[in-house]
Coordinates of C-alpha atoms in Angstrom, one line a residue:
X17 CA 12.7 45.5 11.4
X18 CA 11.8 47.1 8.2
X19 CA 11.6 50.5 10.1
X20 CA 15.5 50.4 11.0
X21 CA 16.5 49.6 7.6
X22 CA 14.6 52.4 6.2
X23 CA 16.3 54.6 8.7
X24 CA 19.6 53.4 7.6
X25 CA 18.5 54.1 3.9
X26 CA 17.6 57.6 5.1
X27 CA 21.2 58.1 6.5
X28 CA 22.4 57.1 3.3
X29 CA 20.2 59.3 1.4
X30 CA 21.3 62.5 3.6
X31 CA 25.0 61.5 3.0
X32 CA 24.5 61.3 -0.9
X33 CA 22.9 64.6 -0.7
X34 CA 25.7 66.1 1.1
X35 CA 28.5 64.8 -1.0
X36 CA 26.4 65.2 -4.1
X37 CA 25.7 69.1 -3.2
X38 CA 29.7 69.5 -2.5
X39 CA 30.2 67.7 -5.8
X40 CA 28.1 70.0 -7.6
X41 CA 29.7 73.2 -5.8
X42 CA 33.2 71.8 -7.0
X43 CA 32.0 71.3 -10.4
X44 CA 30.5 74.9 -10.5
X45 CA 33.7 76.1 -9.3
X46 CA 35.5 74.4 -12.2
X47 CA 33.2 75.9 -14.6
X48 CA 34.1 79.5 -13.6
X49 CA 37.8 78.9 -14.2
X50 CA 38.8 79.5 -17.7
X51 CA 39.5 76.3 -19.3
X52 CA 39.4 75.2 -22.6
X53 CA 35.7 75.0 -24.1
X54 CA 35.9 71.2 -24.4
X55 CA 36.8 70.7 -20.8
X56 CA 33.8 73.2 -20.0
X57 CA 31.5 70.8 -21.9
X58 CA 32.6 67.8 -19.9
X59 CA 32.3 69.5 -16.5
X60 CA 28.6 70.4 -17.4
X61 CA 27.9 66.7 -18.4
X62 CA 29.2 65.6 -15.1
X63 CA 27.1 68.0 -13.1
X64 CA 23.8 66.9 -14.7
X65 CA 24.8 63.3 -14.0
X66 CA 25.3 64.2 -10.3
X67 CA 22.1 66.0 -10.3
X68 CA 20.4 62.7 -11.9
X69 CA 21.9 60.4 -9.2
X70 CA 20.7 62.7 -6.3
X71 CA 17.1 62.7 -8.0
X72 CA 17.3 58.9 -8.3
X73 CA 18.5 58.5 -4.6
X74 CA 15.5 60.5 -3.4
X75 CA 13.0 58.4 -5.4
X76 CA 14.5 55.1 -3.9
X77 CA 13.9 56.4 -0.7
X78 CA 10.4 57.6 -1.1
X79 CA 9.6 54.0 -2.7
X80 CA 11.5 52.3 0.3
X81 CA 9.0 54.7 2.7
X82 CA 5.9 53.7 0.7
X83 CA 6.8 50.2 1.0
X84 CA 7.2 50.0 4.6
X85 CA 3.8 51.9 5.0
X86 CA 2.1 49.3 2.8
X87 CA 4.0 46.1 4.7
X88 CA 2.9 47.5 8.2
X89 CA -0.7 47.8 6.8
X90 CA -0.7 44.1 5.5
X91 CA 1.3 42.8 8.4
X92 CA -1.6 43.6 10.8
X93 CA -3.9 41.7 8.5
X94 CA -1.5 38.9 8.4
X95 CA -1.3 38.7 12.2
X96 CA -5.3 38.7 12.6
X97 CA -5.1 36.0 9.9
X98 CA -2.3 33.8 11.9
X99 CA -4.4 34.2 15.2
X100 CA -7.3 32.9 13.8
X101 CA -5.4 29.9 12.4
X102 CA -4.1 29.3 15.7
X103 CA -7.5 29.5 17.2
X104 CA -8.7 27.1 14.7
X105 CA -6.1 24.4 15.3
X106 CA -6.4 24.4 18.9
X107 CA -10.3 23.9 18.4
X108 CA -9.5 21.2 16.0
X109 CA -7.0 19.5 18.3
X110 CA -9.5 19.8 21.2
X111 CA -12.1 18.3 19.2
X112 CA -10.1 15.4 17.8
X113 CA -8.8 14.7 21.4
X114 CA -12.6 14.5 22.6
X115 CA -13.5 12.4 19.6
X116 CA -10.7 9.8 20.4
X117 CA -11.8 9.8 24.6
X118 CA -15.7 9.1 23.1
X119 CA -14.4 6.5 20.8
X120 CA -12.3 4.6 23.5
X121 CA -15.2 4.9 26.0
X122 CA -17.8 3.7 23.5
X123 CA -15.5 0.9 22.6
X124 CA -15.2 0.0 26.3
X125 CA -18.9 0.1 26.8
X126 CA -19.3 -2.2 24.1
X127 CA -17.1 -4.5 25.2
X128 CA -19.0 -4.6 28.4
X129 CA -22.5 -4.7 27.1
X130 CA -24.4 -8.3 27.2
X131 CA -24.3 -10.1 24.0
X132 CA -27.7 -10.7 22.6
X133 CA -28.9 -14.2 22.1
X134 CA -28.1 -15.7 18.6
X135 CA -29.7 -18.8 17.1
X136 CA -28.3 -21.9 16.0
X137 CA -27.9 -20.6 12.6
X138 CA -25.2 -18.8 11.1
X139 CA -26.0 -15.9 9.1
X140 CA -23.8 -15.1 5.9
X141 CA -24.4 -12.4 3.5
X142 CA -22.9 -12.3 -0.1
X143 CA -23.5 -9.5 -2.6
X144 CA -25.1 -10.1 -6.0
X145 CA -23.1 -7.2 -7.6
X146 CA -19.7 -6.5 -7.6
X147 CA -17.6 -3.5 -8.9
X148 CA -14.5 -4.8 -10.3
X149 CA -11.5 -2.2 -10.1
X150 CA -10.4 -2.5 -13.6
X151 CA -6.3 -1.6 -13.7
X152 CA -6.0 1.6 -15.0
X153 CA -9.0 3.1 -13.8
X154 CA -8.8 6.1 -11.6
X155 CA -8.1 5.5 -7.8
X156 CA -9.3 8.7 -6.6
X157 CA -12.1 8.7 -4.1
X158 CA -14.9 11.3 -4.5
X159 CA -14.3 14.3 -2.1
X160 CA -17.9 14.6 -1.3
X161 CA -18.4 11.2 -0.3
X162 CA -19.8 10.4 3.2
X163 CA -19.2 7.2 5.2
X164 CA -21.1 5.8 7.6
X165 CA -20.6 2.6 9.9
X166 CA -22.0 -0.5 8.3
X167 CA -25.4 -1.6 9.4
X168 CA -26.5 -5.1 9.5
X169 CA -28.5 -5.8 6.4
X170 CA -31.0 -8.4 5.9
X171 CA -29.3 -11.9 5.1
X172 CA -29.5 -13.1 1.6
X173 CA -28.9 -16.7 2.5
X174 CA -29.0 -18.7 5.8
X175 CA -26.7 -21.9 6.5
X176 CA -28.0 -24.4 8.9
X177 CA -25.6 -27.4 9.8
X178 CA -27.0 -30.8 9.5
X179 CA -25.9 -34.2 10.8
X180 CA -24.4 -36.0 8.0
X181 CA -25.2 -39.4 9.6
X182 CA -29.0 -38.5 9.6
X183 CA -29.2 -36.4 6.3
X184 CA -31.6 -37.7 3.8
X185 CA -32.4 -36.2 0.3
X186 CA -36.0 -35.4 -0.2
X187 CA -37.7 -35.3 -3.6
X188 CA -39.0 -31.9 -3.0
X189 CA -35.6 -30.1 -1.8
X190 CA -33.3 -28.2 -4.4
X191 CA -29.7 -29.7 -3.9
X192 CA -26.7 -27.8 -4.8
X193 CA -24.6 -31.1 -5.0
X194 CA -25.2 -34.8 -5.8
X195 CA -25.8 -37.6 -3.5
X196 CA -22.3 -39.1 -4.3
X197 CA -20.7 -35.8 -3.4
X198 CA -22.6 -35.7 0.1
X199 CA -21.2 -39.4 0.8
X200 CA -17.6 -38.3 0.3
X201 CA -17.8 -36.0 3.1
X202 CA -16.7 -37.8 6.1
X203 CA -14.4 -37.4 9.1
X204 CA -11.6 -39.5 7.2
X205 CA -11.4 -37.3 4.1
X206 CA -8.8 -35.6 3.0
X207 CA -10.2 -31.9 3.9
X208 CA -8.9 -30.4 6.9
X209 CA -10.4 -30.8 10.4
X210 CA -8.7 -29.0 13.4
X211 CA -6.4 -31.8 14.1
X212 CA -5.4 -32.2 10.5
X213 CA -4.8 -28.4 9.9
X214 CA -2.6 -28.4 13.2
X215 CA -0.6 -31.6 12.1
X216 CA -0.4 -30.2 8.4
X217 CA 0.9 -27.0 9.7
X218 CA 3.4 -28.5 12.1
X219 CA 4.6 -30.8 9.2
X220 CA 4.9 -28.3 6.7
X221 CA 6.9 -26.0 9.0
X222 CA 9.2 -28.7 10.4
X223 CA 10.6 -29.5 6.9
X224 CA 14.4 -29.4 7.3
X225 CA 15.7 -26.5 5.4
X226 CA 19.0 -26.6 3.4
X227 CA 20.4 -23.9 5.3
X228 CA 19.2 -22.3 8.8
X229 CA 17.3 -19.4 8.5
X230 CA 17.3 -16.4 10.9
X231 CA 14.4 -16.3 13.6
X232 CA 15.0 -12.7 14.7
X233 CA 16.2 -9.2 13.6
X234 CA 17.4 -6.2 16.1
X235 CA 14.8 -4.7 17.9
X236 CA 13.1 -1.5 16.8
X237 CA 14.2 1.6 18.2
X238 CA 12.0 3.7 20.1
X239 CA 12.2 7.2 18.4
X240 CA 9.7 9.8 18.9
X241 CA 8.1 11.5 15.8
X242 CA 5.6 14.4 15.5
X243 CA 3.2 12.5 12.9
X244 CA 0.8 15.6 12.6
X245 CA 3.7 18.0 11.6
X246 CA 4.5 15.4 8.6
X247 CA 1.0 14.3 7.5
X248 CA -0.8 17.8 7.7
X249 CA 1.3 18.6 4.5
X250 CA 0.2 15.3 2.5
X251 CA -3.8 15.5 2.4
X252 CA -5.0 14.7 -0.8
X253 CA -1.6 13.8 -2.4
X254 CA -0.3 10.4 -3.7
X255 CA 1.4 8.7 -1.0
X256 CA 4.1 7.5 -3.3
X257 CA 5.3 10.9 -4.3
X258 CA 5.7 12.1 -0.8
X259 CA 9.2 12.1 0.7
X260 CA 8.9 10.0 4.1
X261 CA 11.5 9.4 6.9
X262 CA 12.0 5.8 7.7
X263 CA 10.3 6.3 10.7
X264 CA 7.2 5.4 9.2
X265 CA 8.8 2.4 7.3
X266 CA 9.5 -1.4 8.3
X267 CA 12.8 -2.8 7.0
X268 CA 11.1 -4.4 3.8
X269 CA 10.3 -3.6 0.3
X270 CA 6.8 -3.7 -1.4
X271 CA 8.3 -6.2 -3.4
X272 CA 9.1 -8.3 -0.3
X273 CA 5.8 -7.5 1.1
X274 CA 4.1 -8.9 -2.1
X275 CA 6.4 -12.3 -1.7
X276 CA 4.7 -12.7 1.8
X277 CA 1.3 -13.6 -0.1
X278 CA 3.4 -17.1 -0.2
X279 CA 3.4 -17.7 3.5
X280 CA 0.6 -20.3 3.1
X281 CA 1.9 -21.9 -0.3
X282 CA 0.9 -25.0 1.2
X283 CA -2.7 -24.5 0.4
X284 CA -1.9 -24.1 -3.3
X285 CA 0.3 -27.6 -2.9
X286 CA -2.9 -29.1 -1.5
X287 CA -5.5 -27.4 -4.0
X288 CA -3.3 -28.8 -6.9
X289 CA -3.8 -32.4 -5.5
X290 CA -7.5 -32.0 -5.5
X291 CA -9.6 -33.7 -8.2
X292 CA -12.9 -31.8 -7.6
X293 CA -12.7 -28.1 -9.1
X294 CA -15.0 -27.0 -6.5
X295 CA -13.1 -28.1 -3.7
X296 CA -10.0 -26.8 -5.3
X297 CA -11.7 -23.5 -5.5
X298 CA -12.0 -23.6 -1.4
X299 CA -8.2 -23.9 -1.1
X300 CA -7.5 -21.0 -3.6
X301 CA -10.0 -18.9 -1.9
X302 CA -8.2 -19.6 1.5
X303 CA -4.9 -18.9 0.0
X304 CA -6.4 -15.4 -1.2
X305 CA -7.5 -14.7 2.1
X306 CA -4.4 -16.0 4.1
X307 CA -2.4 -13.1 2.2
X308 CA -4.0 -10.7 4.6
X309 CA -3.2 -12.5 8.1
X310 CA 0.3 -10.9 8.2
X311 CA -1.2 -7.3 8.0
X312 CA -3.2 -7.3 11.5
X313 CA -0.4 -5.2 13.5
X314 CA 1.8 -4.0 10.2
X315 CA 0.9 -0.6 10.3
X316 CA 4.3 0.6 9.0
X317 CA 4.8 1.4 5.2
X318 CA 7.3 -0.9 3.2
X319 CA 10.0 0.8 1.1
X320 CA 8.9 2.0 -2.2
X321 CA 10.8 0.0 -4.6
X322 CA 13.5 1.5 -7.0
X323 CA 12.7 1.4 -10.6
X324 CA 14.5 -2.1 -11.9
X325 CA 14.6 -3.1 -8.1
X326 CA 14.0 -6.9 -7.8
X327 CA 13.5 -9.5 -5.2
X328 CA 13.8 -13.3 -5.6
X329 CA 12.8 -16.0 -3.1
X330 CA 14.5 -19.2 -4.0
X331 CA 12.7 -22.2 -1.9
X332 CA 12.6 -24.7 -4.6
X333 CA 14.3 -27.2 -2.5
X334 CA 13.0 -26.5 0.8
X335 CA 9.5 -25.6 -0.2
X336 CA 9.2 -26.5 -3.9
X337 CA 8.8 -22.8 -5.5
X338 CA 10.6 -20.0 -6.8
X339 CA 9.5 -16.3 -6.7
X340 CA 10.8 -13.1 -8.6
X341 CA 9.5 -9.7 -8.2
X342 CA 10.6 -6.6 -10.3
X343 CA 9.6 -3.0 -10.1
X344 CA 8.5 -2.6 -13.8
X345 CA 7.0 1.0 -13.4
X346 CA 7.8 4.0 -11.0
X347 CA 4.8 6.3 -11.5
X348 CA 2.4 4.9 -11.3
X349 CA 4.3 2.4 -9.0
X350 CA 4.1 -1.3 -10.3
X351 CA 5.4 -4.6 -9.5
X352 CA 5.3 -7.6 -11.4
X353 CA 5.7 -11.1 -9.5
X354 CA 5.9 -14.6 -11.0
X355 CA 6.1 -18.1 -9.0
X356 CA 6.8 -21.3 -10.1
X357 CA 6.0 -24.6 -8.0
X358 CA 7.2 -27.8 -8.9
X359 CA 3.9 -29.0 -7.3
X360 CA 2.1 -28.3 -10.2
X361 CA 1.1 -24.9 -10.1
X362 CA 2.2 -21.1 -11.5
X363 CA 1.2 -17.7 -10.1
X364 CA 1.7 -14.5 -11.7
X365 CA 0.3 -10.8 -11.0
X366 CA 1.3 -7.4 -11.8
X367 CA 0.0 -5.1 -8.9
X368 CA -0.1 -1.1 -8.9
X369 CA -0.6 0.5 -5.7
X370 CA -2.9 3.4 -5.2
X371 CA -2.9 5.1 -2.0
X372 CA -4.5 8.3 -0.8
X373 CA -4.2 10.0 2.7
X374 CA -7.9 11.5 3.8
X375 CA -6.5 12.9 7.1
X376 CA -8.5 10.5 9.5
X377 CA -7.5 7.4 7.4
X378 CA -5.2 6.0 4.8
X379 CA -6.6 3.8 1.7
X380 CA -4.5 1.5 0.0
X381 CA -6.1 0.2 -3.3
X382 CA -4.2 -2.6 -5.1
X383 CA -5.2 -2.6 -9.0
X384 CA -4.4 -5.6 -11.4
X385 CA -5.4 -9.2 -11.5
X386 CA -3.8 -12.3 -9.9
X387 CA -3.7 -15.4 -12.0
X388 CA -3.1 -18.9 -10.8
X389 CA -2.8 -22.0 -13.1
X390 CA -2.9 -25.8 -12.2
X391 CA -1.0 -27.9 -14.4
X392 CA -2.9 -31.0 -13.5
X393 CA -6.4 -30.3 -14.9
X394 CA -5.4 -26.7 -16.4
X395 CA -7.8 -25.1 -14.0
X396 CA -7.0 -21.3 -14.5
X397 CA -8.2 -18.9 -11.6
X398 CA -8.3 -15.0 -11.5
X399 CA -9.0 -12.7 -8.7
X400 CA -8.4 -9.2 -7.3
X401 CA -7.4 -7.7 -4.0
X402 CA -9.4 -5.9 -1.5
X403 CA -9.0 -2.3 -0.4
X404 CA -6.8 -2.1 2.9
X405 CA -7.7 1.0 5.5
X406 CA -5.3 2.3 8.2
X407 CA -7.4 4.0 10.9
X408 CA -6.6 6.5 13.5
X409 CA -3.7 8.2 11.5
X410 CA -3.7 11.5 13.5
X411 CA -5.0 10.2 17.3
X412 CA -5.2 7.0 18.7
X413 CA -3.6 3.7 17.8
X414 CA -3.4 2.5 14.3
X415 CA -5.3 -0.3 13.3
X416 CA -5.9 -1.8 9.8
X417 CA -9.2 -3.1 8.3
X418 CA -9.8 -5.0 5.1
X419 CA -13.1 -4.4 3.2
X420 CA -14.7 -5.1 -0.2
X421 CA -15.4 -8.3 -2.2
X422 CA -13.2 -10.8 -4.1
X423 CA -14.6 -12.7 -6.9
X424 CA -12.5 -15.7 -7.8
X425 CA -13.3 -17.2 -11.3
X426 CA -12.5 -20.5 -12.8
X427 CA -12.0 -19.6 -16.4
X428 CA -12.1 -23.3 -17.2
X429 CA -15.2 -24.7 -15.4
X430 CA -16.9 -21.0 -15.1
X431 CA -16.9 -22.1 -11.0
X432 CA -17.0 -18.8 -8.9
X433 CA -16.3 -18.0 -5.3
X434 CA -17.8 -14.7 -4.2
X435 CA -15.7 -13.7 -0.7
X436 CA -17.0 -10.7 1.1
X437 CA -14.6 -9.1 3.7
X438 CA -17.1 -7.2 6.4
X439 CA -15.7 -4.0 7.4
X440 CA -15.5 -3.0 11.4
X441 CA -18.5 -1.4 12.8
X442 CA -19.6 -0.4 16.2
X443 CA -23.0 -1.5 15.7
X444 CA -22.7 -4.8 14.3
X445 CA -22.8 -8.1 16.4
X446 CA -20.5 -9.7 13.9
X447 CA -17.0 -10.7 14.8
X448 CA -14.2 -8.2 13.8
X449 CA -12.4 -9.1 10.4
X450 CA -15.1 -11.5 9.1
X451 CA -15.2 -13.0 6.0
X452 CA -18.1 -14.9 4.2
X453 CA -18.2 -16.7 0.8
X454 CA -19.8 -19.2 -1.0
X455 CA -18.5 -21.5 -4.2
X456 CA -21.0 -21.8 -7.2
X457 CA -20.6 -23.7 -10.3
X458 CA -21.5 -22.5 -13.8
X459 CA -25.1 -22.9 -13.3
X460 CA -25.1 -20.8 -9.9
X461 CA -25.8 -23.7 -7.7
X462 CA -23.8 -23.6 -4.4
X463 CA -21.6 -26.4 -3.5
X464 CA -19.5 -24.9 -0.5
X465 CA -20.1 -22.2 2.1
X466 CA -16.8 -20.7 3.3
X467 CA -16.8 -18.6 6.7
X468 CA -13.9 -17.2 9.1
X469 CA -11.6 -14.3 9.7
X470 CA -8.7 -13.0 7.3
X471 CA -6.5 -12.8 10.5
X472 CA -7.1 -16.3 12.3
X473 CA -8.7 -19.0 10.1
X474 CA -11.2 -20.1 7.4
X475 CA -13.5 -22.9 7.4
X476 CA -15.8 -24.5 4.5
X477 CA -18.7 -26.6 4.6
X478 CA -20.2 -28.7 1.9
X479 CA -23.8 -27.9 0.8
X480 CA -26.2 -30.9 0.9
X481 CA -29.7 -29.2 0.2
X482 CA -30.9 -25.7 -0.4
X483 CA -34.3 -24.3 -0.3
X484 CA -36.4 -21.0 -0.1
X485 CA -37.6 -19.9 2.9
X486 CA -40.3 -17.1 2.4
X487 CA -39.7 -13.5 1.8
X488 CA -37.6 -11.1 3.7
X489 CA -38.7 -7.8 5.1
X490 CA -37.2 -6.0 1.9
X491 CA -39.1 -8.3 -0.4
X492 CA -36.4 -10.6 -1.4
X493 CA -36.7 -14.3 -0.9
X494 CA -33.8 -16.2 1.0
X495 CA -32.3 -19.2 0.6
X496 CA -31.7 -21.7 3.4
X497 CA -28.6 -24.1 2.7
X498 CA -28.1 -27.3 4.8
X499 CA -24.5 -28.0 5.1
X500 CA -22.3 -30.7 6.7
X501 CA -20.3 -29.6 9.8
X502 CA -17.4 -27.2 8.8
X503 CA -13.8 -28.0 8.6
X504 CA -10.9 -25.8 8.9
X505 CA -9.2 -24.9 5.6
X506 CA -6.3 -22.8 7.0
X507 CA -5.3 -21.4 10.4
X508 CA -2.8 -18.8 11.0
X509 CA 0.5 -19.5 12.3
X510 CA 1.4 -18.1 15.5
X511 CA 3.9 -14.9 15.6
X512 CA 7.3 -15.5 16.8
X513 CA 8.7 -14.6 20.4
X514 CA 9.5 -10.8 20.6
X515 CA 7.5 -10.0 17.3
X516 CA 6.1 -6.8 19.1
X517 CA 9.7 -5.3 18.7
X518 CA 10.5 -7.0 15.5
X519 CA 7.8 -5.1 13.4
X520 CA 5.4 -7.9 14.0
X521 CA 7.3 -9.7 11.5
X522 CA 6.0 -13.6 10.6
X523 CA 8.6 -16.4 10.6
X524 CA 8.7 -15.9 6.7
X525 CA 9.1 -12.3 6.8
X526 CA 11.9 -12.4 9.2
X527 CA 14.0 -14.3 6.8
X528 CA 13.1 -12.1 3.6
X529 CA 15.7 -9.6 4.1
X530 CA 18.4 -12.0 5.2
X531 CA 21.4 -11.8 2.9
X532 CA 21.9 -14.6 0.1
X533 CA 24.6 -15.4 -2.1
X534 CA 24.4 -15.0 -5.7
X535 CA 21.5 -12.7 -6.1
X536 CA 21.2 -10.2 -8.5
X537 CA 22.8 -6.7 -7.7
X538 CA 19.5 -5.1 -8.0
X539 CA 18.0 -7.5 -5.2
X540 CA 16.1 -5.8 -2.3
X541 CA 18.5 -7.2 0.3
X542 CA 21.3 -5.2 -1.1
X543 CA 19.3 -1.9 -0.6
X544 CA 21.7 0.3 1.7
X545 CA 18.8 2.3 3.5
X546 CA 16.7 -0.6 4.2
X547 CA 19.9 -2.5 5.7
X548 CA 20.6 0.4 7.8
X549 CA 17.2 0.6 9.2
X550 CA 16.8 -2.9 10.0
X551 CA 20.3 -2.5 11.8
X552 CA 18.7 0.4 14.0
X553 CA 20.6 3.2 12.2
X554 CA 17.7 5.3 11.4
X555 CA 19.5 8.7 10.9
X556 CA 22.0 7.2 8.5
X557 CA 19.0 5.3 6.7
X558 CA 17.3 8.6 6.3
X559 CA 20.4 10.4 4.4
X560 CA 20.8 7.2 2.4
X561 CA 17.1 6.8 1.5
X562 CA 17.5 10.7 0.1
X563 CA 20.5 9.9 -1.7
X564 CA 18.7 7.0 -3.8
X565 CA 15.9 8.6 -4.5
X566 CA 17.6 11.6 -5.8
X567 CA 19.9 9.2 -7.9
X568 CA 16.6 7.6 -9.3
X569 CA 15.1 11.1 -10.3
X570 CA 18.5 12.1 -11.8
X571 CA 18.1 9.0 -14.2
X572 CA 14.6 9.9 -14.7
X573 CA 15.4 13.2 -15.9
X574 CA 18.3 12.1 -18.2
X575 CA 15.8 9.6 -19.8
X576 CA 13.4 12.6 -20.4
X577 CA 16.3 14.6 -21.8
X578 CA 17.2 11.7 -24.2
X579 CA 13.6 11.5 -25.2
X580 CA 13.1 15.1 -26.1
X581 CA 16.5 15.0 -28.2
X582 CA 15.3 12.3 -29.9
X583 CA 12.0 13.6 -30.8
X584 CA 13.7 16.8 -32.1
X585 CA 16.2 15.1 -34.0
X586 CA 13.1 12.7 -35.6
X587 CA 14.4 9.5 -34.2
X588 CA 12.8 6.9 -32.2
X589 CA 13.5 6.8 -28.5
X590 CA 13.5 3.4 -26.6
X591 CA 11.4 3.9 -23.4
X592 CA 12.5 2.0 -20.2
X593 CA 11.8 -1.8 -20.5
X594 CA 12.0 -4.1 -17.5
X595 CA 14.9 -6.7 -17.5
X596 CA 13.1 -10.0 -16.7
X597 CA 9.3 -9.0 -17.5
X598 CA 7.6 -7.9 -20.7
X599 CA 4.2 -6.6 -21.5
X600 CA 1.6 -8.6 -23.3
X601 CA -2.3 -8.7 -23.7
X602 CA -3.6 -11.0 -21.4
X603 CA -6.0 -13.2 -23.6
X604 CA -8.8 -13.6 -20.6
X605 CA -8.9 -10.1 -19.3
X606 CA -7.9 -8.1 -22.4
X607 CA -5.7 -6.1 -19.9
X608 CA -2.2 -5.5 -20.7
X609 CA 0.3 -6.8 -17.9
X610 CA 4.0 -7.5 -17.7
X611 CA 4.7 -11.3 -17.5
X612 CA 7.9 -13.3 -16.9
X613 CA 10.0 -13.6 -19.8
X614 CA 12.4 -15.9 -18.6
X615 CA 16.2 -16.2 -18.0
X616 CA 16.7 -14.8 -14.5
X617 CA 17.5 -18.2 -12.9
X618 CA 19.7 -19.1 -16.0
X619 CA 21.8 -15.9 -15.2
X620 CA 21.9 -16.5 -11.7
X621 CA 23.3 -19.8 -12.5
X622 CA 26.0 -18.3 -14.4
X623 CA 26.3 -15.0 -12.3
X624 CA 25.8 -13.0 -15.6
X625 CA 24.4 -9.7 -14.4
X626 CA 25.4 -7.5 -17.2
X627 CA 21.9 -6.4 -18.1
X628 CA 21.0 -5.1 -14.6
X629 CA 21.0 -1.4 -14.0
X630 CA 23.1 0.2 -11.1
X631 CA 20.1 1.6 -8.9
X632 CA 22.0 1.3 -5.7

């Protein structure tokens, strides 16, 4: 303790005083001896220095005693503050536990409650206004914002299914489609019904690949981890800047998760064969929704890619497309993606992930536009992703919800599709994970109504008539759309066997980290910490993850030092440039984004990777 140390100092002080006094006596005796004048002066100087040394030692001891008194006074204050914090933490834990129990009991009560009778009409709601998250905007949420469960608003339109064999146009009705279009909707057309969807899915998945892909990975180890002890220090911080153990990860990088959007690429193949822009829009909308189907149980965090990391997925012979991703920026983290399909479409995007931990939930906000262009017809579609939220971060079972709106615009025909992802609410009678939408032409006339869930399937129904149906309680006029029977656009593939022990990976996700010959040395498959985690060696993976992150930080510090040196010398410093993508201004959105500049697949053919950085 401090008191014991002070006693030791006091003993040292007594010894110093004792020996100092003896030294002074010896010096005094020397002064009394008959010595030369010069020697006497030196002895007097030594005596004065000994006296100063003794005075300084006494002052040090007194200062230490004062410090001890002050430390004991503050120690009592610290003890009281610490005890108060412990009591507050105990009360907070008890409150959270009580809320979790109430949450579970309320959920059970809601499930057991009788369902209210519903009418034969299906009510869907869309928003007339949409706030577009332009890339580069701040992603921070207002700290003072209060959140409430979503309540059921008055519907803005009503869909009524009609019998196509009995439907007749009336002169007074307002129709969103022509009579010729109505006649083309029959049970034999090229749109999906449930049987067509099942056969199409089976056929697409039964394509004989050039090589046998793996169907399983090592089971996830059962390691316990105190989540709160780590997360309590992360509140309000940017998630990508927090060092996390691999216990929170899944053995895939963000580049591979981005590539998973192509799980249902067949929808775009089918859209490329559509003659009608409105029907093509429906398949594009279904594709945009399908990218969330793999997130239902995927609560783990993918690895943050290193700057310059790439991931290729070459399925040109098997599925007709080639995909390439590259991490083009580290802070903020941004990835560029380019996909070419020989079936007549090209997709490209640059996505920046903004994420914030708010204590009870984690918000993940993808920023950036997704572009899709079809070779036949030249239709160019643009849309943006919605916000994903991970709930029950501290207490309870983790679950994911998607909320917000997606506006898909065909920049050639000006057709639009407005999709609304309805957030989960205790008080809503709607099914969980519901998505509704409407396809309109350049004159805002509805042609298709879409409905379904983002984790299961999407349906579309052709609009044959529309009319106004009085005024709602809020003073707004509702539109009633008569549609033909809905048909299935997209249906989720079932998860593979034992998926719960394999991070809930889909069939495609299981193959993404499988080793491939001839990939670039920067490919995510070659990342050592990710490979160690997949093999179940989590401790070694944590050590390797720290090594890679420190190596990246060292390279960044070196680059910053070179920039400072160049500025001091008055010469231009070249900033970091991605290898396979370059920044251009998008002529439609006006935003700067990274687009594929070519050359990757040619370098793969010749195995010329000299331009690739050493990141692993």
